[in-house]
mmCIF file of C-alpha atoms in Angstrom:
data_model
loop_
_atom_site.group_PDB
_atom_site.id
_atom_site.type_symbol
_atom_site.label_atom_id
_atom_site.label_comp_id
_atom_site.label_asym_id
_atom_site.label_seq_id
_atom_site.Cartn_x
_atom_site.Cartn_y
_atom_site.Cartn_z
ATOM 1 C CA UNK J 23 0.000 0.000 0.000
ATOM 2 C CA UNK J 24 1.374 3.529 -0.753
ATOM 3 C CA UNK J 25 2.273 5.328 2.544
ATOM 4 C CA UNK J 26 0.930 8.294 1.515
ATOM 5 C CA UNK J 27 -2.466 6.578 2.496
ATOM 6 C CA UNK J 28 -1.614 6.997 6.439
ATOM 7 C CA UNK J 29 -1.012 10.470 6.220
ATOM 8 C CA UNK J 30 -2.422 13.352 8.245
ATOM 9 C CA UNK J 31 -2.398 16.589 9.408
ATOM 10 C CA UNK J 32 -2.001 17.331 13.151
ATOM 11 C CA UNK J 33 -1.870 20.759 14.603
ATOM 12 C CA UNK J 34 1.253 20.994 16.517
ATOM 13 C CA UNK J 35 -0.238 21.820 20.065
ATOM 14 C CA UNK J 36 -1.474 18.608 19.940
ATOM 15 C CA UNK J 37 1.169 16.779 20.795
ATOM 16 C CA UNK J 38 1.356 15.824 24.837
ATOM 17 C CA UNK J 39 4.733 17.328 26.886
ATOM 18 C CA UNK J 40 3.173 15.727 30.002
ATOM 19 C CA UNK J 41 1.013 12.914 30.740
ATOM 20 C CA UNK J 42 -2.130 13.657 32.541
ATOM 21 C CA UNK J 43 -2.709 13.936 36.311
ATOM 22 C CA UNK J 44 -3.409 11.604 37.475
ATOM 23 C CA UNK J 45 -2.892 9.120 34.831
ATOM 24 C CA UNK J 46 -6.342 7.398 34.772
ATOM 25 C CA UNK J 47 -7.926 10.686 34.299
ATOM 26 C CA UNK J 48 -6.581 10.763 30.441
ATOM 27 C CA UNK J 49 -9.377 10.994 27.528
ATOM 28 C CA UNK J 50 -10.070 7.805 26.227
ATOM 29 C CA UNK J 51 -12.194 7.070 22.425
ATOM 30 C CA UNK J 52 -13.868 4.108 22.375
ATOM 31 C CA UNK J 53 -14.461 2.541 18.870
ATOM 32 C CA UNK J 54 -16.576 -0.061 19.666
ATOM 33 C CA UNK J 55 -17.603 -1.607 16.194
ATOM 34 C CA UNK J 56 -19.091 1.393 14.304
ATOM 35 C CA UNK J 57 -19.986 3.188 17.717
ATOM 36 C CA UNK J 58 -17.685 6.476 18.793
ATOM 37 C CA UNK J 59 -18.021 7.426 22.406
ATOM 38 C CA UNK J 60 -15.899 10.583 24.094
ATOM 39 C CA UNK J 61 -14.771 8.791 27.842
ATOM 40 C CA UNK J 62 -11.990 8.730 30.388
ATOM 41 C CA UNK J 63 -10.019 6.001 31.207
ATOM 42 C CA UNK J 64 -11.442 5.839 34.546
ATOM 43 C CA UNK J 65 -14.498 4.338 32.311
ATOM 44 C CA UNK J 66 -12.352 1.669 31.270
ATOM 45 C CA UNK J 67 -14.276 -1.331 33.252
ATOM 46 C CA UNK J 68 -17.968 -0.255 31.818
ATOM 47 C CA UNK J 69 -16.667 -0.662 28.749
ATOM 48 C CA UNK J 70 -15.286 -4.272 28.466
ATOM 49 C CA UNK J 71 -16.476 -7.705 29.873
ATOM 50 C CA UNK J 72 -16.796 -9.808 32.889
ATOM 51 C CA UNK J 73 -14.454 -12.662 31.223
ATOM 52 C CA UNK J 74 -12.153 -10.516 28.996
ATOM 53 C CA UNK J 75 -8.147 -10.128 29.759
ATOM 54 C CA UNK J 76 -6.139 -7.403 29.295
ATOM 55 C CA UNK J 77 -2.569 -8.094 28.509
ATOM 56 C CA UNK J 78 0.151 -5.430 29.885
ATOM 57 C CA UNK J 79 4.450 -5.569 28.530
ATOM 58 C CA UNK J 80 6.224 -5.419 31.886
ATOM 59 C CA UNK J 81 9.241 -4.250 30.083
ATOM 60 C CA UNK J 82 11.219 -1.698 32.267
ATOM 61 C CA UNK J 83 12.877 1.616 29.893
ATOM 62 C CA UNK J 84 16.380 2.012 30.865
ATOM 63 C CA UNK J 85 18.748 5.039 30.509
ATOM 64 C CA UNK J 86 19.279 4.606 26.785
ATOM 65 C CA UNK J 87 20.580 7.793 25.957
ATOM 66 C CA UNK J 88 24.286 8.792 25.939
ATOM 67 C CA UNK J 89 26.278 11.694 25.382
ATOM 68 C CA UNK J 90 30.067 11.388 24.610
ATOM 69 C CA UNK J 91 33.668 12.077 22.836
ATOM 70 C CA UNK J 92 35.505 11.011 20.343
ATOM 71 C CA UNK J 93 38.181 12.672 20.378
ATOM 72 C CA UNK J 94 37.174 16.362 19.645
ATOM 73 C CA UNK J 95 34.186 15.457 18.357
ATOM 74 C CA UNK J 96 30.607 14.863 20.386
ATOM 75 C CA UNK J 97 28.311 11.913 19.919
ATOM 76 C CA UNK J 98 25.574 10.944 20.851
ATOM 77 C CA UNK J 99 23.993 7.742 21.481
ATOM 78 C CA UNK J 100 20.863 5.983 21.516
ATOM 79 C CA UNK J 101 20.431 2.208 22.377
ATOM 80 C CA UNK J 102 17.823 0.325 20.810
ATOM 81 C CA UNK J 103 18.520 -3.517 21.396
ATOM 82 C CA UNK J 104 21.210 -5.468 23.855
ATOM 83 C CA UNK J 105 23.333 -7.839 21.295
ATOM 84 C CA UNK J 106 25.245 -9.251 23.933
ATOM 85 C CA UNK J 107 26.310 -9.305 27.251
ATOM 86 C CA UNK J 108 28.231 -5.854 26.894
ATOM 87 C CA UNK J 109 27.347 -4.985 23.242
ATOM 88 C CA UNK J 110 24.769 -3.235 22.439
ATOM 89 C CA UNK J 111 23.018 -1.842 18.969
ATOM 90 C CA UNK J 112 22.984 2.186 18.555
ATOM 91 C CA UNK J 113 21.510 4.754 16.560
ATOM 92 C CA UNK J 114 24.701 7.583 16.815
ATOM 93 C CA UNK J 115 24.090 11.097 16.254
ATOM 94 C CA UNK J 116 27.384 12.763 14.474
ATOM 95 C CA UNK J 117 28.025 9.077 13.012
ATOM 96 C CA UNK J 118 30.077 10.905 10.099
ATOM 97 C CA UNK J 119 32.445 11.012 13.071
ATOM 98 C CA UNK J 120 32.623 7.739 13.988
ATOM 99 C CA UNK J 121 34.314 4.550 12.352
ATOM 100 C CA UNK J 122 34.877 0.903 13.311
ATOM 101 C CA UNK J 123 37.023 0.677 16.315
ATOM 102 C CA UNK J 124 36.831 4.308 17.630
ATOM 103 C CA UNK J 125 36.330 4.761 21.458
ATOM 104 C CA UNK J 126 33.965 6.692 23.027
ATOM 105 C CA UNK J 127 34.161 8.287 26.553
ATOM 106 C CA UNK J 128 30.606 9.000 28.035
ATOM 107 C CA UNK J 129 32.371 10.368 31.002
ATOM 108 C CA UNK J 130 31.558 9.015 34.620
ATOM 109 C CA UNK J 131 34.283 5.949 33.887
ATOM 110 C CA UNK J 132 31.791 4.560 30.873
ATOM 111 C CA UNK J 133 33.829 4.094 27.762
ATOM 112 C CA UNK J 134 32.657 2.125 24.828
ATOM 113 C CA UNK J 135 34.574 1.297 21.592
ATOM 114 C CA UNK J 136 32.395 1.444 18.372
ATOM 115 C CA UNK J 137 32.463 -2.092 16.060
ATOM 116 C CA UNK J 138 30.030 -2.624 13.078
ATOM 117 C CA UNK J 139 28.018 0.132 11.156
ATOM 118 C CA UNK J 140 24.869 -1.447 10.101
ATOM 119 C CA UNK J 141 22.434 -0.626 7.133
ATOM 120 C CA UNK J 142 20.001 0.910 9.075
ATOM 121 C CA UNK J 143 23.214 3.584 10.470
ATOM 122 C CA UNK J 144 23.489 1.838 13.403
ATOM 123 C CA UNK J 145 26.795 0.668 15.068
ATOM 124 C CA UNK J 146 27.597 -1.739 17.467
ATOM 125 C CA UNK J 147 29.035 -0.432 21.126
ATOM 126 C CA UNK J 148 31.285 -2.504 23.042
ATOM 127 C CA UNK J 149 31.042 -1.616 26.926
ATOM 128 C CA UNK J 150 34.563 -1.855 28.929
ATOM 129 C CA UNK J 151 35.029 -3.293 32.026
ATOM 130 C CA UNK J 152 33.304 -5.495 34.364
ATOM 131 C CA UNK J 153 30.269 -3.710 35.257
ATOM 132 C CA UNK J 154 26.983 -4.840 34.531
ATOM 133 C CA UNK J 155 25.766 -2.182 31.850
ATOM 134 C CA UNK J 156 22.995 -1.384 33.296
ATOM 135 C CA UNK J 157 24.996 0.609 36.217
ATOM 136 C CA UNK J 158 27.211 2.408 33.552
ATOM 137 C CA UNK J 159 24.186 3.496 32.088
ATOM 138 C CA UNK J 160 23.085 4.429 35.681
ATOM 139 C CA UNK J 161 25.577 6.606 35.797
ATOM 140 C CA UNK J 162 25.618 8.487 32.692
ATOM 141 C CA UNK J 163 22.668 7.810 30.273
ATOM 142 C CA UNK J 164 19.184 9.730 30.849
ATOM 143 C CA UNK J 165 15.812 8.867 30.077
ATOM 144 C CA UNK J 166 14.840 8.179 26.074
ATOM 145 C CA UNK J 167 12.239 10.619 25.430
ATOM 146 C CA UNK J 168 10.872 10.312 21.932
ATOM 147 C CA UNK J 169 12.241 13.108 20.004
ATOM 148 C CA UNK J 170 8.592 15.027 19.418
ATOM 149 C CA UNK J 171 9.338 15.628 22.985
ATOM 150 C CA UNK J 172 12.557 15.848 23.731
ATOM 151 C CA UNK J 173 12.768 18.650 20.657
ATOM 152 C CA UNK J 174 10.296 20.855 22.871
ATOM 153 C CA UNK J 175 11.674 20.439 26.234
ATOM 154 C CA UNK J 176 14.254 18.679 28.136
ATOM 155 C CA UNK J 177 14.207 15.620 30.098
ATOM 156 C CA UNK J 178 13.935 16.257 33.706
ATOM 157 C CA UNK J 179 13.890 14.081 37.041
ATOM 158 C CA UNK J 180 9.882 13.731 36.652
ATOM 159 C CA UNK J 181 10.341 11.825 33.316
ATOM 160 C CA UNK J 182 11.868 9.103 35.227
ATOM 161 C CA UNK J 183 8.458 8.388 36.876
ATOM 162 C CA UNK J 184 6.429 9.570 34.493
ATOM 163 C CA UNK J 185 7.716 7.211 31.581
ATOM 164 C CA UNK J 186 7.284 4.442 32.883
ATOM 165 C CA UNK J 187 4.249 1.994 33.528
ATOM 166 C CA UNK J 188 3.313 0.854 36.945
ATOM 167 C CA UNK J 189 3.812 -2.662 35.377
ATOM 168 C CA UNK J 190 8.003 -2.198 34.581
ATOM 169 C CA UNK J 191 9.412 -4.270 36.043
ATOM 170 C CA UNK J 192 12.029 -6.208 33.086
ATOM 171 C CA UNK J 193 14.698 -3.762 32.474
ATOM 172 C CA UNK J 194 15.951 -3.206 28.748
ATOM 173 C CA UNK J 195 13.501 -0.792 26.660
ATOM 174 C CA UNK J 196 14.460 2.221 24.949
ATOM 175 C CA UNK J 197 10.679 3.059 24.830
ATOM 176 C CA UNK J 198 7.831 2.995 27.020
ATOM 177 C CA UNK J 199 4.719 0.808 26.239
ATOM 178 C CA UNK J 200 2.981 3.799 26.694
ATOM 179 C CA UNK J 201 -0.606 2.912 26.379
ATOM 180 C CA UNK J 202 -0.171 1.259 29.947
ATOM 181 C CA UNK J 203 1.308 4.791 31.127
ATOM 182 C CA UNK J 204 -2.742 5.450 31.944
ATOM 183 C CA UNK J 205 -3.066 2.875 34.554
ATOM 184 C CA UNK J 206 -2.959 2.856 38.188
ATOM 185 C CA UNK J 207 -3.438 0.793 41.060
ATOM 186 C CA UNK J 208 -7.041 2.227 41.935
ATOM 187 C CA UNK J 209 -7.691 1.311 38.045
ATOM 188 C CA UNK J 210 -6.861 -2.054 38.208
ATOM 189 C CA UNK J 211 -8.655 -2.853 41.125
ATOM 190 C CA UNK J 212 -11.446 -1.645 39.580
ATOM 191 C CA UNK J 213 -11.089 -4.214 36.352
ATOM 192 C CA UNK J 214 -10.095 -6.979 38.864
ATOM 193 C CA UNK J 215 -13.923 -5.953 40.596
ATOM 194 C CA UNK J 216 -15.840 -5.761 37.492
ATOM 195 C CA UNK J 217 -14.183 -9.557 36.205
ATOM 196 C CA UNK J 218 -11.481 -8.069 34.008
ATOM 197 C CA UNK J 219 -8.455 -10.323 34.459
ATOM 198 C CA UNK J 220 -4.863 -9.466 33.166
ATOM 199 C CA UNK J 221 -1.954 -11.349 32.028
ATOM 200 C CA UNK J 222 1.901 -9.823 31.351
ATOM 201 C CA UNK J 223 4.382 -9.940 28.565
ATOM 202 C CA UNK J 224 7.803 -8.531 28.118
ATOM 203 C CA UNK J 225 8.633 -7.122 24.649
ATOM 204 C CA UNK J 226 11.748 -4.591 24.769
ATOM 205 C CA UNK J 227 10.595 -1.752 22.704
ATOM 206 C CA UNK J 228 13.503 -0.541 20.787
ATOM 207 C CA UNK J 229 14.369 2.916 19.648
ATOM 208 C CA UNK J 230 13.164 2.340 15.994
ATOM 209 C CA UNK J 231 9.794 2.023 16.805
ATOM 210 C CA UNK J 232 10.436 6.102 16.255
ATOM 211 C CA UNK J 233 12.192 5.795 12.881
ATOM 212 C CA UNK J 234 9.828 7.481 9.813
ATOM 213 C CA UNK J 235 8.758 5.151 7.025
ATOM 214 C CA UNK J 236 10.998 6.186 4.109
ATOM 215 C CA UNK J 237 9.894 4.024 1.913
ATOM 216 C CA UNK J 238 6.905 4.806 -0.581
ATOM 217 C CA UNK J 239 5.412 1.337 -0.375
ATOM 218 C CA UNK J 240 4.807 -0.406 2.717
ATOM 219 C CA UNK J 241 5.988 -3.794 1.064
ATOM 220 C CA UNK J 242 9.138 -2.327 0.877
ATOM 221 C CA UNK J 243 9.683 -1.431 4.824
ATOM 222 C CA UNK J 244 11.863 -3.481 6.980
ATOM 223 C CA UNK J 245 10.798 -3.064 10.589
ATOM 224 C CA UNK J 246 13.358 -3.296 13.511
ATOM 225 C CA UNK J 247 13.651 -6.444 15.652
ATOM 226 C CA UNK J 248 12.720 -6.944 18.723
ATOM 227 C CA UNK J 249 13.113 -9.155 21.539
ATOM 228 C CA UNK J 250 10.019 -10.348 23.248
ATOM 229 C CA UNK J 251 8.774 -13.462 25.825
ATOM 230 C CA UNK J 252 5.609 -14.978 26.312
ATOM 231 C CA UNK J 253 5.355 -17.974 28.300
ATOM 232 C CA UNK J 254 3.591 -21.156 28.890
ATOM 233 C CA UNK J 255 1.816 -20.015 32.040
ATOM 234 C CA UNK J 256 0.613 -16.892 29.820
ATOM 235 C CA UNK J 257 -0.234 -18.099 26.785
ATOM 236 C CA UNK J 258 -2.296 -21.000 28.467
ATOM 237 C CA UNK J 259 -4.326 -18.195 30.194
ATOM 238 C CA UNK J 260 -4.862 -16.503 26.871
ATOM 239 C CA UNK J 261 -6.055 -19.362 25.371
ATOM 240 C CA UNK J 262 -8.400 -20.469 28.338
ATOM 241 C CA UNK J 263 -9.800 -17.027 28.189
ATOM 242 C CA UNK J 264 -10.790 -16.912 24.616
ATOM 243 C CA UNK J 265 -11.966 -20.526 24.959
ATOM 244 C CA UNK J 266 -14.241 -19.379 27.428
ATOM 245 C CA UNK J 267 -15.742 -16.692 25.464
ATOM 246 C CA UNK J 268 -13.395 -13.923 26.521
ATOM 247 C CA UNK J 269 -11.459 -11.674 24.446
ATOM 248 C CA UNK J 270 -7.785 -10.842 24.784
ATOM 249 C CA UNK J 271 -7.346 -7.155 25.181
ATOM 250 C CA UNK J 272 -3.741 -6.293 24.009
ATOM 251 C CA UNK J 273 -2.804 -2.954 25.755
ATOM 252 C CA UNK J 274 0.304 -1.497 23.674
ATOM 253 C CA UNK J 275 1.059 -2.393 20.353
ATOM 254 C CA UNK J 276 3.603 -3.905 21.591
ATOM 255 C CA UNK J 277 1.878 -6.074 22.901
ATOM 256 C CA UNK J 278 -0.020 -6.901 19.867
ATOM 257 C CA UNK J 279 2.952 -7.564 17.954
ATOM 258 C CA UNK J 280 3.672 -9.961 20.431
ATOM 259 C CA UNK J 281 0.907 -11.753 21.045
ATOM 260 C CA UNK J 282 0.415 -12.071 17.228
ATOM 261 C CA UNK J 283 3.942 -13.208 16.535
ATOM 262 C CA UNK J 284 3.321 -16.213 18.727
ATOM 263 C CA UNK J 285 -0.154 -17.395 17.439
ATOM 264 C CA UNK J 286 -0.611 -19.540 15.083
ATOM 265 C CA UNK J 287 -3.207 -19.958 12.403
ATOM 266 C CA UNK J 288 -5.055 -21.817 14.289
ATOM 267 C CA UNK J 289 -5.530 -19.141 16.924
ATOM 268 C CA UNK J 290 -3.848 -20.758 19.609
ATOM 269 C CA UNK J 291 -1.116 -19.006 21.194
ATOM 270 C CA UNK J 292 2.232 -20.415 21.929
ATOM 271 C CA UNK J 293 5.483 -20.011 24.125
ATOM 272 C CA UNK J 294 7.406 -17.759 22.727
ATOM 273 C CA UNK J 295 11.241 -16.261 22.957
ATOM 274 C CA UNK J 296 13.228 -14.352 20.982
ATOM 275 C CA UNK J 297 12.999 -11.578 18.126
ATOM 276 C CA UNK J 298 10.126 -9.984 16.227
ATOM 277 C CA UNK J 299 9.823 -8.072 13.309
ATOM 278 C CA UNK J 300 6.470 -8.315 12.249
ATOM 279 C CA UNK J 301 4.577 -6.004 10.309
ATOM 280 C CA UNK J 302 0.838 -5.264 10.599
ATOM 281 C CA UNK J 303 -0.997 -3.314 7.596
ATOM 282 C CA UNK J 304 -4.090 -3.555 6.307
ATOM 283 C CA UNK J 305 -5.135 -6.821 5.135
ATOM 284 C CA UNK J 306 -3.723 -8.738 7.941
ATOM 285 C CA UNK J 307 -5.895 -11.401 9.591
ATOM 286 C CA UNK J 308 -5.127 -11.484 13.344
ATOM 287 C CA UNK J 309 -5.161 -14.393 14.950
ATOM 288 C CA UNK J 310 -4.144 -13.550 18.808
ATOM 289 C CA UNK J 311 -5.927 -10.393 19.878
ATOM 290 C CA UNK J 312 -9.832 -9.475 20.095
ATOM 291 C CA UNK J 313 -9.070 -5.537 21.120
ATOM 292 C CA UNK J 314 -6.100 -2.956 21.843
ATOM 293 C CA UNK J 315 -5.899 -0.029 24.150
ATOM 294 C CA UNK J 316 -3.375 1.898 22.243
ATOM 295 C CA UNK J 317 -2.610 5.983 22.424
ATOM 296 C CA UNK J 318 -2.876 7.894 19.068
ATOM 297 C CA UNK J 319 0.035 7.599 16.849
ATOM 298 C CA UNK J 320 2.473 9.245 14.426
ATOM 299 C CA UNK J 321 1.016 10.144 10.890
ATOM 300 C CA UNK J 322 2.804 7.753 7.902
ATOM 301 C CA UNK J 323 4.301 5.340 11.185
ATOM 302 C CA UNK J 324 4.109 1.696 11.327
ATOM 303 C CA UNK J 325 2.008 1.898 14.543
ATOM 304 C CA UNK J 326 -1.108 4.050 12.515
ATOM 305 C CA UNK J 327 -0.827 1.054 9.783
ATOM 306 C CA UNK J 328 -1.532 -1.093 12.599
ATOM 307 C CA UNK J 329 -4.941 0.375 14.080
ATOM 308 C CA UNK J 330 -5.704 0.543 10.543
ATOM 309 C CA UNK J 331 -5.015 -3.190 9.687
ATOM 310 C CA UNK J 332 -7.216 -3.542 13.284
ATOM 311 C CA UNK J 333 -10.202 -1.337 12.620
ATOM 312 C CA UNK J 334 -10.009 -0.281 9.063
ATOM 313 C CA UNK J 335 -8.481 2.336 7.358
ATOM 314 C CA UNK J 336 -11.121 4.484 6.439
ATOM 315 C CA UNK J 337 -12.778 4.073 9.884
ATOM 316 C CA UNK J 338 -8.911 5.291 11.565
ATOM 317 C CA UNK J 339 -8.998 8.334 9.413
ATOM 318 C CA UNK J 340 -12.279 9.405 10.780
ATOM 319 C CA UNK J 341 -11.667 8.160 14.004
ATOM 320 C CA UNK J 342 -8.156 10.808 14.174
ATOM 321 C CA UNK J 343 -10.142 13.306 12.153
ATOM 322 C CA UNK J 344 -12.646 12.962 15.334
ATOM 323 C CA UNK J 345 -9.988 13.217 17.825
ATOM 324 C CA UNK J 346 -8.029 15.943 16.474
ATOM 325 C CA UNK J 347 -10.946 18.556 16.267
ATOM 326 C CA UNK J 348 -12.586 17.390 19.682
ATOM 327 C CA UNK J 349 -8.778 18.443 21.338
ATOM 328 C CA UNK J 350 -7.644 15.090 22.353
ATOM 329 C CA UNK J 351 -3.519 14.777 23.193
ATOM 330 C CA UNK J 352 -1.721 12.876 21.185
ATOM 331 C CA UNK J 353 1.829 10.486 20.877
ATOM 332 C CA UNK J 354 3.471 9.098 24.424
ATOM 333 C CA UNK J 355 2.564 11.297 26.920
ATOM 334 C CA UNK J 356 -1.387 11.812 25.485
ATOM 335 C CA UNK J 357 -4.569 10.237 25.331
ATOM 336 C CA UNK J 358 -5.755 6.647 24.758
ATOM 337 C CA UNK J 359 -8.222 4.785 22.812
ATOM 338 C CA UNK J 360 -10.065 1.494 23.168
ATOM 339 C CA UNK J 361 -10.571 -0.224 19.135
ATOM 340 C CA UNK J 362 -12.958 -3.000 19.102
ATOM 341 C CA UNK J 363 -13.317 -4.549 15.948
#
């Protein structure tokens, strides 16, 4: 399909600097078949099942963002996904700067030496020492805001709260699976009261879930992989759920992607462990998921292909058309939605 099909205008004060307060009192859009209703997510509960199970990523973001030398020269460093024990995949900023072998000094005692340049841009960083990585980027790295954000304002101290979900709890994201960013303990009680049950994943969102879609034809874009776990415990309950006449509520694409990549065409979902690339567009039968709770994404991204593959993509375009004009937030830090198919 042409990309240009995804595209849309949104006015730039649209676009969320801080998530709302407190999170469960965010604006939520329920597309519930060809019904539109204007709710909060505090309404959440009234407007799914006694039966039905949502399905949260417990992956934890980490401090994937680095600023160093080479030399003379300043780079800058994003992580997207661990390769090894100490090695890890980057997107560099002032890469013209860097080659094969170079080191790196990110200051507080964290040096890495760069090794392969990728064809996405991206080069391998080797991590000295014995250190776990993890504390070296402790010490020096700072929260991964998406860059809509970080381009308006700087990270601060309540970012480290505020980006991530009350469910993080498996450290190595460079993203936040931010449609979960609107829950809250008072919230899921309430779900666990009105027979909403939940299950958890762990899918490390890497940094190019950000990257635009260059390419004019969605058959010809390569998504990013990404390392996700489901296991048996989990996907048994998934399956017993739908068996029973529940649905499986995937909160996060991430999720999604997840909990498609491991079911099969049968429906069933499996165990599963290791890396994902899939790619949801229009025309895709899903086979794992009855629902998403997803926030309101990026014209031309991967992630508005996806709610259109779910719900249609004439129904989508409405459905943002809707949004934008009745003032609803938008991107990480804004407002939800609830798509029932």
């Amino acid at each position: 399909m042409n990309v240009d099909l995804f595209d849309f205008e949104l006015p730039n004060d649209r676009i969320a600097l801080r998530p709302a307060a407190p999170r469960d009192s965010a604006r939520l859009l329920v597309l519930d078949g060809a019904e539109t209703r204007d709710l909060r997510v505090t309404d959440l509960p009234g407007q799914l099942r006694a039966g039905d199970c949502l399905v949260f990523n417990d992956t934890r973001v980490i401090p994937a963002q680095l600023e160093g030398m080479r030399g003379e020269a300043r780079i800058g460093a994003t992580l997207h996904k661990r390769e090894g024990p100490r090695r890890w995949r980057a997107f560099i900023r002032n890469a013209k700067r860097l080659r094969d072998g170079d080191t790196i000094d990110f200051g507080q005692g964290v040096i890495a030496t760069a090794g392969d340049r990728a064809e996405d841009g991206s080069f391998a960083l080797d991590f000295r020492g014995d250190e776990p990585v993890e504390l070296l980027l402790a010490r020096c790295g700072r929260m991964p805001l998406p860059p809509y954000i970080a381009s308006k304002r700087p990270t601060d101290a309540r970012d480290a709260d505020d980006y991530q979900t009350m469910f993080a709890s498996a450290p190595g994201a460079v993203a936040a699976p931010t449609a979960a960013l609107h829950f809250t303990p008072e919230l899921l009680a309430a779900l666990d009261a009105a027979g909403i049950g939940h299950s958890m994943l762990t899918l490390h969102v890497g940094a190019g879930t950000f990257l635009p879609v260059k390419a004019e034809d969605t058959a010809d874009h390569r998504m990013h992989a990404e390392w996700g776990c489901i296991d048996q415990a989990t996907a048994d309950r998934l399956n017993a759920v739908r068996a029973g006449g529940g649905r499986v509520i995937a909160v996060g694409t991430t999720s999604l992607r997840l909990i498609e990549s491991a079911a099969g065409e049968d429906g069933l979902i499996r165990p599963f462990e290791g890396d994902t690339a899939i790619f949801i567009t229009p025309g895709y039968r899903f086979k794992g998921v009855d629902g998403l709770v997803t926030n309101f994404h990026l014209p031309r991204s991967t992630l508005f292909m996806l709610v259109s593959a779910l719900m249609g993509l004439e129904r989508m375009q409405a459905a943002y058309a809707h949004a934008i004009a009745e003032g609803y937030r938008f991107y990480s830090y804004g407002d939800a939605s609830l798509l029932l198919p």
